[in-house]
Amino acid sequence: MKKILSQCICAVILILGILLPFTPVTEAKETVTDIISQERYLKINNAINTVFIDTVENKGFLPSNTLYTLYKNDNNMTLSFYNLFVEYDLDNEKEQLEVTNYFSAIEELGLTASLQKDKTIIVQEKDELALFEKLLIQLMDYVDLENGLLKVEISFDDIGRPDNVTFYDSNNEGFFWYEITYISMIEYNFNFIFRKLSEPVYRAYYTIKYFMDQHILQGLLAIFILLSLIVLAILLLLNFFSLLYTKRTKKSLATKNKVWVLFIIGVFVYSLLLIVPYGILILLPLDIIGGGVKAAIFFFKKVFKRE
């Protein structure tokens, strides 16, 4: 009997041990502010831009679809520009990287998270709308609020986090919105690294686009110059390494090995463009030196052949 009783007690303890982690915790007193404070990585889409924010490290980046990317690290802003010919006014963009701008007005409402799950609320009180008007002025370049806001619509996800905010003017038309996605560290870092690695492509694209906008012939000439610089630099380095290999081994570099060397050199040249803003111009002296060396070799070969 004792053995059966002890087995039953063990079985109950085992079942409780399995079920307790899945037992919902009462969250009636947990506010929306509490829920938000547990989130670290955010992706915010709005009517103007997409913004990525790390709330713990107080950093983020704004991968604008125009001529630059703005990076925030603590309170420092770094601008990675893709067009030398344009001046930037970034006050509005800086405000978009401040996470408090997206949540402060919502937090002031003092909502309970468990009561907002999968719900949409409408803010129409004058004092509460004033909070969102202030937010609009921070996030938008220009706001015409002569007649004020009619309402603000806020939707919440299945655990009570705000995920969509829409602003309506006096004509009951939505004129500004932002959508909040709570993302993982992997997604945040992937987007950050991808943006960094693609910067030389953006620089080349917007440089060519600028010249194309001036005249199509200027654009074609820019394409030719940029591609020539890259190709010549890669070929010059390939010839250099092939020459070193031949001198040391007394053998010419095999075609298969040349492909690998070419790939490594391509990565090296691309890395130069990553490290130095407009690094493509750094390659110009290499090309001039390479062209001069090739011309000298050609000249001496002709002279020695005549002799």
PDB file of C-alpha atoms in Angstrom:
ATOM      1  CA  MET A   1       0.000   0.000   0.000  1.00  0.00           C
ATOM      2  CA  LYS A   2       2.783   2.395   0.940  1.00  0.00           C
ATOM      3  CA  LYS A   3       4.520   1.575  -2.326  1.00  0.00           C
ATOM      4  CA  ILE A   4       1.365   2.411  -4.340  1.00  0.00           C
ATOM      5  CA  LEU A   5       0.874   5.638  -2.362  1.00  0.00           C
ATOM      6  CA  SER A   6       4.461   6.764  -2.955  1.00  0.00           C
ATOM      7  CA  GLN A   7       4.082   5.989  -6.665  1.00  0.00           C
ATOM      8  CA  CYS A   8       0.898   8.089  -6.821  1.00  0.00           C
ATOM      9  CA  ILE A   9       2.624  11.013  -5.079  1.00  0.00           C
ATOM     10  CA  CYS A  10       5.540  10.789  -7.529  1.00  0.00           C
ATOM     11  CA  ALA A  11       3.084  10.717 -10.443  1.00  0.00           C
ATOM     12  CA  VAL A  12       1.276  13.846  -9.149  1.00  0.00           C
ATOM     13  CA  ILE A  13       4.583  15.688  -8.651  1.00  0.00           C
ATOM     14  CA  LEU A  14       5.681  14.705 -12.163  1.00  0.00           C
ATOM     15  CA  ILE A  15       2.391  15.903 -13.719  1.00  0.00           C
ATOM     16  CA  LEU A  16       2.537  19.184 -11.806  1.00  0.00           C
ATOM     17  CA  GLY A  17       6.165  19.628 -12.864  1.00  0.00           C
ATOM     18  CA  ILE A  18       5.116  19.275 -16.493  1.00  0.00           C
ATOM     19  CA  LEU A  19       1.984  21.436 -16.321  1.00  0.00           C
ATOM     20  CA  LEU A  20       3.115  24.309 -14.091  1.00  0.00           C
ATOM     21  CA  PRO A  21       5.367  26.002 -16.693  1.00  0.00           C
ATOM     22  CA  PHE A  22       2.352  26.168 -19.017  1.00  0.00           C
ATOM     23  CA  THR A  23      -0.052  27.522 -16.409  1.00  0.00           C
ATOM     24  CA  PRO A  24      -0.961  31.106 -17.312  1.00  0.00           C
ATOM     25  CA  VAL A  25       0.171  33.729 -14.829  1.00  0.00           C
ATOM     26  CA  THR A  26      -2.338  36.357 -13.765  1.00  0.00           C
ATOM     27  CA  GLU A  27      -1.431  39.544 -15.632  1.00  0.00           C
ATOM     28  CA  ALA A  28      -4.395  41.777 -14.823  1.00  0.00           C
ATOM     29  CA  LYS A  29      -2.105  44.382 -13.291  1.00  0.00           C
ATOM     30  CA  GLU A  30       0.531  44.241 -16.016  1.00  0.00           C
ATOM     31  CA  THR A  31       0.383  47.450 -18.015  1.00  0.00           C
ATOM     32  CA  VAL A  32       1.197  48.006 -21.665  1.00  0.00           C
ATOM     33  CA  THR A  33       4.328  49.830 -20.459  1.00  0.00           C
ATOM     34  CA  ASP A  34       5.460  46.678 -18.614  1.00  0.00           C
ATOM     35  CA  ILE A  35       4.930  44.566 -21.724  1.00  0.00           C
ATOM     36  CA  ILE A  36       6.847  47.015 -23.948  1.00  0.00           C
ATOM     37  CA  SER A  37       9.789  47.220 -21.516  1.00  0.00           C
ATOM     38  CA  GLN A  38      10.396  43.478 -22.039  1.00  0.00           C
ATOM     39  CA  GLU A  39      11.013  43.965 -25.778  1.00  0.00           C
ATOM     40  CA  ARG A  40      14.495  44.722 -27.045  1.00  0.00           C
ATOM     41  CA  TYR A  41      14.503  44.689 -30.864  1.00  0.00           C
ATOM     42  CA  LEU A  42      11.944  46.638 -32.855  1.00  0.00           C
ATOM     43  CA  LYS A  43      11.212  47.131 -36.526  1.00  0.00           C
ATOM     44  CA  ILE A  44       9.007  50.144 -37.129  1.00  0.00           C
ATOM     45  CA  ASN A  45       7.433  50.800 -40.519  1.00  0.00           C
ATOM     46  CA  ASN A  46       5.832  54.173 -40.996  1.00  0.00           C
ATOM     47  CA  ALA A  47       4.520  56.294 -43.832  1.00  0.00           C
ATOM     48  CA  ILE A  48       8.050  57.677 -44.391  1.00  0.00           C
ATOM     49  CA  ASN A  49      10.669  55.071 -43.469  1.00  0.00           C
ATOM     50  CA  THR A  50      11.531  51.733 -41.901  1.00  0.00           C
ATOM     51  CA  VAL A  51      13.442  51.997 -38.614  1.00  0.00           C
ATOM     52  CA  PHE A  52      15.318  49.311 -36.654  1.00  0.00           C
ATOM     53  CA  ILE A  53      15.929  49.949 -32.947  1.00  0.00           C
ATOM     54  CA  ASP A  54      17.798  48.128 -30.166  1.00  0.00           C
ATOM     55  CA  THR A  55      16.156  49.534 -27.023  1.00  0.00           C
ATOM     56  CA  VAL A  56      18.722  48.109 -24.562  1.00  0.00           C
ATOM     57  CA  GLU A  57      21.881  49.361 -26.287  1.00  0.00           C
ATOM     58  CA  ASN A  58      20.107  52.581 -27.343  1.00  0.00           C
ATOM     59  CA  LYS A  59      21.157  52.132 -30.941  1.00  0.00           C
ATOM     60  CA  GLY A  60      19.536  51.584 -34.295  1.00  0.00           C
ATOM     61  CA  PHE A  61      19.593  52.456 -37.946  1.00  0.00           C
ATOM     62  CA  LEU A  62      17.327  54.079 -40.441  1.00  0.00           C
ATOM     63  CA  PRO A  63      17.804  52.401 -43.843  1.00  0.00           C
ATOM     64  CA  SER A  64      16.268  55.201 -45.856  1.00  0.00           C
ATOM     65  CA  ASN A  65      15.390  54.479 -49.468  1.00  0.00           C
ATOM     66  CA  THR A  66      17.013  57.734 -50.532  1.00  0.00           C
ATOM     67  CA  LEU A  67      20.657  58.768 -50.465  1.00  0.00           C
ATOM     68  CA  TYR A  68      21.996  57.732 -47.059  1.00  0.00           C
ATOM     69  CA  THR A  69      21.703  55.477 -44.012  1.00  0.00           C
ATOM     70  CA  LEU A  70      21.602  57.012 -40.557  1.00  0.00           C
ATOM     71  CA  TYR A  71      23.080  54.954 -37.703  1.00  0.00           C
ATOM     72  CA  LYS A  72      22.562  55.639 -34.015  1.00  0.00           C
ATOM     73  CA  ASN A  73      24.918  54.358 -31.324  1.00  0.00           C
ATOM     74  CA  ASP A  74      23.902  55.608 -27.886  1.00  0.00           C
ATOM     75  CA  ASN A  75      23.479  59.343 -28.533  1.00  0.00           C
ATOM     76  CA  ASN A  76      25.875  59.550 -31.479  1.00  0.00           C
ATOM     77  CA  MET A  77      24.606  59.689 -35.064  1.00  0.00           C
ATOM     78  CA  THR A  78      26.668  58.480 -38.012  1.00  0.00           C
ATOM     79  CA  LEU A  79      25.659  59.271 -41.552  1.00  0.00           C
ATOM     80  CA  SER A  80      26.687  56.910 -44.327  1.00  0.00           C
ATOM     81  CA  PHE A  81      26.085  58.911 -47.479  1.00  0.00           C
ATOM     82  CA  TYR A  82      25.689  57.675 -51.043  1.00  0.00           C
ATOM     83  CA  ASN A  83      25.724  60.960 -52.937  1.00  0.00           C
ATOM     84  CA  LEU A  84      28.424  63.619 -52.633  1.00  0.00           C
ATOM     85  CA  PHE A  85      26.299  66.267 -54.313  1.00  0.00           C
ATOM     86  CA  VAL A  86      23.375  66.513 -51.867  1.00  0.00           C
ATOM     87  CA  GLU A  87      23.084  68.346 -48.539  1.00  0.00           C
ATOM     88  CA  TYR A  88      21.177  66.652 -45.718  1.00  0.00           C
ATOM     89  CA  ASP A  89      18.778  67.972 -43.089  1.00  0.00           C
ATOM     90  CA  LEU A  90      18.386  65.044 -40.695  1.00  0.00           C
ATOM     91  CA  ASP A  91      16.599  66.494 -37.662  1.00  0.00           C
ATOM     92  CA  ASN A  92      13.393  64.655 -38.502  1.00  0.00           C
ATOM     93  CA  GLU A  93      15.220  61.378 -39.183  1.00  0.00           C
ATOM     94  CA  LYS A  94      17.023  61.607 -35.830  1.00  0.00           C
ATOM     95  CA  GLU A  95      13.668  61.819 -34.064  1.00  0.00           C
ATOM     96  CA  GLN A  96      12.568  58.618 -35.806  1.00  0.00           C
ATOM     97  CA  LEU A  97      15.402  56.726 -34.110  1.00  0.00           C
ATOM     98  CA  GLU A  98      14.144  57.677 -30.631  1.00  0.00           C
ATOM     99  CA  VAL A  99      12.099  54.739 -29.357  1.00  0.00           C
ATOM    100  CA  THR A 100      10.231  56.873 -26.783  1.00  0.00           C
ATOM    101  CA  ASN A 101       8.600  58.823 -29.610  1.00  0.00           C
ATOM    102  CA  TYR A 102       6.626  55.744 -30.651  1.00  0.00           C
ATOM    103  CA  PHE A 103       5.458  54.645 -27.200  1.00  0.00           C
ATOM    104  CA  SER A 104       5.342  57.679 -24.873  1.00  0.00           C
ATOM    105  CA  ALA A 105       1.831  58.756 -25.891  1.00  0.00           C
ATOM    106  CA  ILE A 106       0.502  55.173 -25.640  1.00  0.00           C
ATOM    107  CA  GLU A 107       2.121  54.663 -22.236  1.00  0.00           C
ATOM    108  CA  GLU A 108       0.484  57.866 -20.958  1.00  0.00           C
ATOM    109  CA  LEU A 109      -2.908  56.195 -21.514  1.00  0.00           C
ATOM    110  CA  GLY A 110      -2.074  53.741 -18.668  1.00  0.00           C
ATOM    111  CA  LEU A 111      -3.699  50.746 -20.357  1.00  0.00           C
ATOM    112  CA  THR A 112      -3.757  47.240 -18.864  1.00  0.00           C
ATOM    113  CA  ALA A 113      -2.157  44.766 -21.262  1.00  0.00           C
ATOM    114  CA  SER A 114      -4.451  41.792 -20.582  1.00  0.00           C
ATOM    115  CA  LEU A 115      -7.530  43.887 -21.425  1.00  0.00           C
ATOM    116  CA  GLN A 116      -6.135  44.974 -24.807  1.00  0.00           C
ATOM    117  CA  LYS A 117      -5.294  41.578 -26.342  1.00  0.00           C
ATOM    118  CA  ASP A 118      -6.302  41.477 -30.034  1.00  0.00           C
ATOM    119  CA  LYS A 119      -8.248  44.707 -29.554  1.00  0.00           C
ATOM    120  CA  THR A 120      -8.350  48.085 -31.249  1.00  0.00           C
ATOM    121  CA  ILE A 121      -8.966  51.231 -29.220  1.00  0.00           C
ATOM    122  CA  ILE A 122      -9.841  54.698 -30.459  1.00  0.00           C
ATOM    123  CA  VAL A 123      -8.377  57.777 -28.748  1.00  0.00           C
ATOM    124  CA  GLN A 124     -10.654  60.838 -29.020  1.00  0.00           C
ATOM    125  CA  GLU A 125     -10.235  62.729 -25.746  1.00  0.00           C
ATOM    126  CA  LYS A 126      -8.728  66.165 -26.304  1.00  0.00           C
ATOM    127  CA  ASP A 127      -5.983  65.834 -23.666  1.00  0.00           C
ATOM    128  CA  GLU A 128      -4.969  62.401 -24.968  1.00  0.00           C
ATOM    129  CA  LEU A 129      -4.968  63.544 -28.609  1.00  0.00           C
ATOM    130  CA  ALA A 130      -2.584  66.369 -27.628  1.00  0.00           C
ATOM    131  CA  LEU A 131       0.017  63.714 -26.740  1.00  0.00           C
ATOM    132  CA  PHE A 132      -0.238  62.211 -30.219  1.00  0.00           C
ATOM    133  CA  GLU A 133      -0.115  65.630 -31.904  1.00  0.00           C
ATOM    134  CA  LYS A 134       3.246  66.216 -30.212  1.00  0.00           C
ATOM    135  CA  LEU A 135       4.404  62.830 -31.495  1.00  0.00           C
ATOM    136  CA  LEU A 136       3.381  63.713 -35.065  1.00  0.00           C
ATOM    137  CA  ILE A 137       5.385  66.932 -35.009  1.00  0.00           C
ATOM    138  CA  GLN A 138       8.474  64.940 -33.988  1.00  0.00           C
ATOM    139  CA  LEU A 139       8.103  62.226 -36.618  1.00  0.00           C
ATOM    140  CA  MET A 140       6.967  64.196 -39.672  1.00  0.00           C
ATOM    141  CA  ASP A 141       8.717  66.916 -41.671  1.00  0.00           C
ATOM    142  CA  TYR A 142       5.529  68.921 -42.019  1.00  0.00           C
ATOM    143  CA  VAL A 143       2.215  68.589 -40.176  1.00  0.00           C
ATOM    144  CA  ASP A 144      -0.886  70.672 -40.926  1.00  0.00           C
ATOM    145  CA  LEU A 145      -2.932  70.362 -37.742  1.00  0.00           C
ATOM    146  CA  GLU A 146      -4.979  73.541 -38.111  1.00  0.00           C
ATOM    147  CA  ASN A 147      -8.183  71.644 -37.326  1.00  0.00           C
ATOM    148  CA  GLY A 148      -6.430  69.161 -35.028  1.00  0.00           C
ATOM    149  CA  LEU A 149      -6.660  65.384 -34.956  1.00  0.00           C
ATOM    150  CA  LEU A 150     -10.046  63.731 -35.137  1.00  0.00           C
ATOM    151  CA  LYS A 151      -8.887  60.452 -33.591  1.00  0.00           C
ATOM    152  CA  VAL A 152      -6.035  57.978 -33.228  1.00  0.00           C
ATOM    153  CA  GLU A 153      -6.616  54.263 -33.705  1.00  0.00           C
ATOM    154  CA  ILE A 154      -4.326  51.819 -31.832  1.00  0.00           C
ATOM    155  CA  SER A 155      -4.437  48.054 -32.384  1.00  0.00           C
ATOM    156  CA  PHE A 156      -2.834  45.468 -30.079  1.00  0.00           C
ATOM    157  CA  ASP A 157      -1.485  41.955 -30.690  1.00  0.00           C
ATOM    158  CA  ASP A 158      -2.409  38.742 -28.858  1.00  0.00           C
ATOM    159  CA  ILE A 159      -0.335  39.573 -25.768  1.00  0.00           C
ATOM    160  CA  GLY A 160      -1.352  43.218 -25.458  1.00  0.00           C
ATOM    161  CA  ARG A 161       1.508  44.968 -27.268  1.00  0.00           C
ATOM    162  CA  PRO A 162       0.662  47.902 -29.553  1.00  0.00           C
ATOM    163  CA  ASP A 163       1.381  46.940 -33.158  1.00  0.00           C
ATOM    164  CA  ASN A 164      -0.337  49.568 -35.298  1.00  0.00           C
ATOM    165  CA  VAL A 165      -1.119  53.259 -34.793  1.00  0.00           C
ATOM    166  CA  THR A 166      -3.112  55.302 -37.328  1.00  0.00           C
ATOM    167  CA  PHE A 167      -3.809  59.060 -37.223  1.00  0.00           C
ATOM    168  CA  TYR A 168      -7.014  60.531 -38.687  1.00  0.00           C
ATOM    169  CA  ASP A 169      -7.554  64.143 -39.700  1.00  0.00           C
ATOM    170  CA  SER A 170     -10.754  66.182 -39.388  1.00  0.00           C
ATOM    171  CA  ASN A 171     -12.083  64.554 -42.585  1.00  0.00           C
ATOM    172  CA  ASN A 172     -11.772  61.104 -40.960  1.00  0.00           C
ATOM    173  CA  GLU A 173      -8.986  60.138 -43.360  1.00  0.00           C
ATOM    174  CA  GLY A 174      -5.890  58.273 -42.184  1.00  0.00           C
ATOM    175  CA  PHE A 175      -2.912  60.440 -43.116  1.00  0.00           C
ATOM    176  CA  PHE A 176      -0.088  58.942 -41.034  1.00  0.00           C
ATOM    177  CA  TRP A 177       0.565  55.535 -39.492  1.00  0.00           C
ATOM    178  CA  TYR A 178       3.280  53.384 -38.035  1.00  0.00           C
ATOM    179  CA  GLU A 179       3.460  49.634 -37.553  1.00  0.00           C
ATOM    180  CA  ILE A 180       5.559  48.063 -34.783  1.00  0.00           C
ATOM    181  CA  THR A 181       7.034  44.575 -35.224  1.00  0.00           C
ATOM    182  CA  TYR A 182       8.795  42.930 -32.290  1.00  0.00           C
ATOM    183  CA  ILE A 183      11.711  41.106 -33.893  1.00  0.00           C
ATOM    184  CA  SER A 184      14.481  38.753 -32.794  1.00  0.00           C
ATOM    185  CA  MET A 185      18.168  39.564 -32.334  1.00  0.00           C
ATOM    186  CA  ILE A 186      18.921  37.478 -35.450  1.00  0.00           C
ATOM    187  CA  GLU A 187      16.584  39.523 -37.649  1.00  0.00           C
ATOM    188  CA  TYR A 188      17.911  42.817 -36.287  1.00  0.00           C
ATOM    189  CA  ASN A 189      21.561  41.853 -36.819  1.00  0.00           C
ATOM    190  CA  PHE A 190      20.869  40.338 -40.247  1.00  0.00           C
ATOM    191  CA  ASN A 191      19.316  43.597 -41.474  1.00  0.00           C
ATOM    192  CA  PHE A 192      22.147  45.629 -39.922  1.00  0.00           C
ATOM    193  CA  ILE A 193      24.900  43.515 -41.542  1.00  0.00           C
ATOM    194  CA  PHE A 194      23.096  43.377 -44.893  1.00  0.00           C
ATOM    195  CA  ARG A 195      22.750  47.160 -44.923  1.00  0.00           C
ATOM    196  CA  LYS A 196      26.422  47.649 -44.093  1.00  0.00           C
ATOM    197  CA  LEU A 197      27.601  45.172 -46.742  1.00  0.00           C
ATOM    198  CA  SER A 198      25.430  46.687 -49.461  1.00  0.00           C
ATOM    199  CA  GLU A 199      26.653  50.267 -49.001  1.00  0.00           C
ATOM    200  CA  PRO A 200      29.148  50.230 -51.912  1.00  0.00           C
ATOM    201  CA  VAL A 201      26.296  49.175 -54.205  1.00  0.00           C
ATOM    202  CA  TYR A 202      24.180  52.093 -52.978  1.00  0.00           C
ATOM    203  CA  ARG A 203      27.070  54.505 -53.464  1.00  0.00           C
ATOM    204  CA  ALA A 204      27.660  53.352 -57.031  1.00  0.00           C
ATOM    205  CA  TYR A 205      23.927  53.399 -57.821  1.00  0.00           C
ATOM    206  CA  TYR A 206      23.248  56.907 -56.506  1.00  0.00           C
ATOM    207  CA  THR A 207      26.428  58.328 -58.016  1.00  0.00           C
ATOM    208  CA  ILE A 208      25.458  56.983 -61.440  1.00  0.00           C
ATOM    209  CA  LYS A 209      21.843  58.095 -60.920  1.00  0.00           C
ATOM    210  CA  TYR A 210      23.001  61.638 -60.213  1.00  0.00           C
ATOM    211  CA  PHE A 211      24.944  61.784 -63.475  1.00  0.00           C
ATOM    212  CA  MET A 212      22.088  60.096 -65.350  1.00  0.00           C
ATOM    213  CA  ASP A 213      19.721  62.810 -64.099  1.00  0.00           C
ATOM    214  CA  GLN A 214      22.086  65.455 -65.516  1.00  0.00           C
ATOM    215  CA  HIS A 215      22.394  63.793 -68.932  1.00  0.00           C
ATOM    216  CA  ILE A 216      22.260  60.222 -70.182  1.00  0.00           C
ATOM    217  CA  LEU A 217      25.755  60.513 -71.709  1.00  0.00           C
ATOM    218  CA  GLN A 218      27.161  61.609 -68.345  1.00  0.00           C
ATOM    219  CA  GLY A 219      25.485  58.608 -66.740  1.00  0.00           C
ATOM    220  CA  LEU A 220      26.929  56.180 -69.313  1.00  0.00           C
ATOM    221  CA  LEU A 221      30.377  57.724 -68.839  1.00  0.00           C
ATOM    222  CA  ALA A 222      30.064  57.326 -65.037  1.00  0.00           C
ATOM    223  CA  ILE A 223      29.118  53.650 -65.466  1.00  0.00           C
ATOM    224  CA  PHE A 224      32.105  53.082 -67.760  1.00  0.00           C
ATOM    225  CA  ILE A 225      34.553  54.799 -65.375  1.00  0.00           C
ATOM    226  CA  LEU A 226      33.312  53.003 -62.240  1.00  0.00           C
ATOM    227  CA  LEU A 227      33.287  49.559 -63.848  1.00  0.00           C
ATOM    228  CA  SER A 228      36.686  50.170 -65.454  1.00  0.00           C
ATOM    229  CA  LEU A 229      38.209  51.158 -62.121  1.00  0.00           C
ATOM    230  CA  ILE A 230      36.969  47.991 -60.414  1.00  0.00           C
ATOM    231  CA  VAL A 231      37.876  45.611 -63.263  1.00  0.00           C
ATOM    232  CA  LEU A 232      41.336  47.125 -63.754  1.00  0.00           C
ATOM    233  CA  ALA A 233      42.082  47.011 -60.027  1.00  0.00           C
ATOM    234  CA  ILE A 234      41.071  43.339 -59.823  1.00  0.00           C
ATOM    235  CA  LEU A 235      43.106  42.399 -62.913  1.00  0.00           C
ATOM    236  CA  LEU A 236      46.106  44.336 -61.665  1.00  0.00           C
ATOM    237  CA  LEU A 237      46.069  42.498 -58.329  1.00  0.00           C
ATOM    238  CA  LEU A 238      45.522  39.159 -60.097  1.00  0.00           C
ATOM    239  CA  ASN A 239      48.571  39.750 -62.288  1.00  0.00           C
ATOM    240  CA  PHE A 240      50.611  40.768 -59.259  1.00  0.00           C
ATOM    241  CA  PHE A 241      49.768  37.589 -57.300  1.00  0.00           C
ATOM    242  CA  SER A 242      50.256  35.404 -60.385  1.00  0.00           C
ATOM    243  CA  LEU A 243      53.723  36.922 -60.860  1.00  0.00           C
ATOM    244  CA  LEU A 244      54.623  36.287 -57.202  1.00  0.00           C
ATOM    245  CA  TYR A 245      53.426  32.674 -57.469  1.00  0.00           C
ATOM    246  CA  THR A 246      55.410  32.076 -60.674  1.00  0.00           C
ATOM    247  CA  LYS A 247      58.610  33.537 -59.180  1.00  0.00           C
ATOM    248  CA  ARG A 248      58.381  31.383 -56.048  1.00  0.00           C
ATOM    249  CA  THR A 249      57.264  28.080 -57.610  1.00  0.00           C
ATOM    250  CA  LYS A 250      58.647  28.442 -61.155  1.00  0.00           C
ATOM    251  CA  LYS A 251      55.183  27.373 -62.321  1.00  0.00           C
ATOM    252  CA  SER A 252      52.331  29.377 -63.745  1.00  0.00           C
ATOM    253  CA  LEU A 253      49.124  29.612 -61.751  1.00  0.00           C
ATOM    254  CA  ALA A 254      46.586  26.960 -62.797  1.00  0.00           C
ATOM    255  CA  THR A 255      43.218  28.102 -64.137  1.00  0.00           C
ATOM    256  CA  LYS A 256      41.375  26.556 -61.177  1.00  0.00           C
ATOM    257  CA  ASN A 257      43.598  28.405 -58.719  1.00  0.00           C
ATOM    258  CA  LYS A 258      43.208  31.613 -60.706  1.00  0.00           C
ATOM    259  CA  VAL A 259      39.452  31.439 -60.152  1.00  0.00           C
ATOM    260  CA  TRP A 260      39.970  31.207 -56.384  1.00  0.00           C
ATOM    261  CA  VAL A 261      42.537  34.006 -56.387  1.00  0.00           C
ATOM    262  CA  LEU A 262      40.180  36.138 -58.490  1.00  0.00           C
ATOM    263  CA  PHE A 263      37.355  35.529 -56.018  1.00  0.00           C
ATOM    264  CA  ILE A 264      39.549  36.438 -53.018  1.00  0.00           C
ATOM    265  CA  ILE A 265      40.772  39.589 -54.760  1.00  0.00           C
ATOM    266  CA  GLY A 266      37.182  40.529 -55.606  1.00  0.00           C
ATOM    267  CA  VAL A 267      36.254  40.221 -51.924  1.00  0.00           C
ATOM    268  CA  PHE A 268      39.334  42.265 -50.978  1.00  0.00           C
ATOM    269  CA  VAL A 269      38.463  45.070 -53.404  1.00  0.00           C
ATOM    270  CA  TYR A 270      34.841  45.088 -52.196  1.00  0.00           C
ATOM    271  CA  SER A 271      36.133  45.285 -48.612  1.00  0.00           C
ATOM    272  CA  LEU A 272      38.132  48.387 -49.559  1.00  0.00           C
ATOM    273  CA  LEU A 273      34.938  49.975 -50.810  1.00  0.00           C
ATOM    274  CA  LEU A 274      33.231  49.078 -47.521  1.00  0.00           C
ATOM    275  CA  ILE A 275      35.925  50.545 -45.285  1.00  0.00           C
ATOM    276  CA  VAL A 276      36.472  53.854 -47.065  1.00  0.00           C
ATOM    277  CA  PRO A 277      33.534  56.111 -48.021  1.00  0.00           C
ATOM    278  CA  TYR A 278      33.627  56.468 -51.790  1.00  0.00           C
ATOM    279  CA  GLY A 279      36.489  53.961 -51.577  1.00  0.00           C
ATOM    280  CA  ILE A 280      36.040  53.339 -55.298  1.00  0.00           C
ATOM    281  CA  LEU A 281      38.123  56.479 -55.836  1.00  0.00           C
ATOM    282  CA  ILE A 282      40.957  54.874 -53.830  1.00  0.00           C
ATOM    283  CA  LEU A 283      41.338  52.372 -56.646  1.00  0.00           C
ATOM    284  CA  LEU A 284      42.163  55.091 -59.174  1.00  0.00           C
ATOM    285  CA  PRO A 285      45.852  55.437 -58.128  1.00  0.00           C
ATOM    286  CA  LEU A 286      46.194  51.628 -58.306  1.00  0.00           C
ATOM    287  CA  ASP A 287      44.865  51.664 -61.844  1.00  0.00           C
ATOM    288  CA  ILE A 288      47.174  54.496 -62.887  1.00  0.00           C
ATOM    289  CA  ILE A 289      50.203  52.671 -61.427  1.00  0.00           C
ATOM    290  CA  GLY A 290      49.078  49.412 -63.007  1.00  0.00           C
ATOM    291  CA  GLY A 291      48.558  51.064 -66.367  1.00  0.00           C
ATOM    292  CA  GLY A 292      51.998  52.692 -66.156  1.00  0.00           C
ATOM    293  CA  VAL A 293      53.697  49.396 -65.245  1.00  0.00           C
ATOM    294  CA  LYS A 294      51.948  47.575 -68.094  1.00  0.00           C
ATOM    295  CA  ALA A 295      52.944  50.308 -70.542  1.00  0.00           C
ATOM    296  CA  ALA A 296      56.592  50.104 -69.361  1.00  0.00           C
ATOM    297  CA  ILE A 297      56.620  46.297 -69.731  1.00  0.00           C
ATOM    298  CA  PHE A 298      55.126  46.570 -73.214  1.00  0.00           C
ATOM    299  CA  PHE A 299      57.736  49.185 -74.191  1.00  0.00           C
ATOM    300  CA  PHE A 300      60.723  47.158 -72.923  1.00  0.00           C
ATOM    301  CA  LYS A 301      59.450  44.010 -74.594  1.00  0.00           C
ATOM    302  CA  LYS A 302      59.310  45.833 -77.927  1.00  0.00           C
ATOM    303  CA  VAL A 303      62.785  47.284 -77.451  1.00  0.00           C
ATOM    304  CA  PHE A 304      64.332  43.907 -76.493  1.00  0.00           C
ATOM    305  CA  LYS A 305      62.593  42.159 -79.397  1.00  0.00           C
ATOM    306  CA  ARG A 306      64.133  44.619 -81.863  1.00  0.00           C
ATOM    307  CA  GLU A 307      67.563  43.929 -80.490  1.00  0.00           C
TER     308      GLU A 307
END
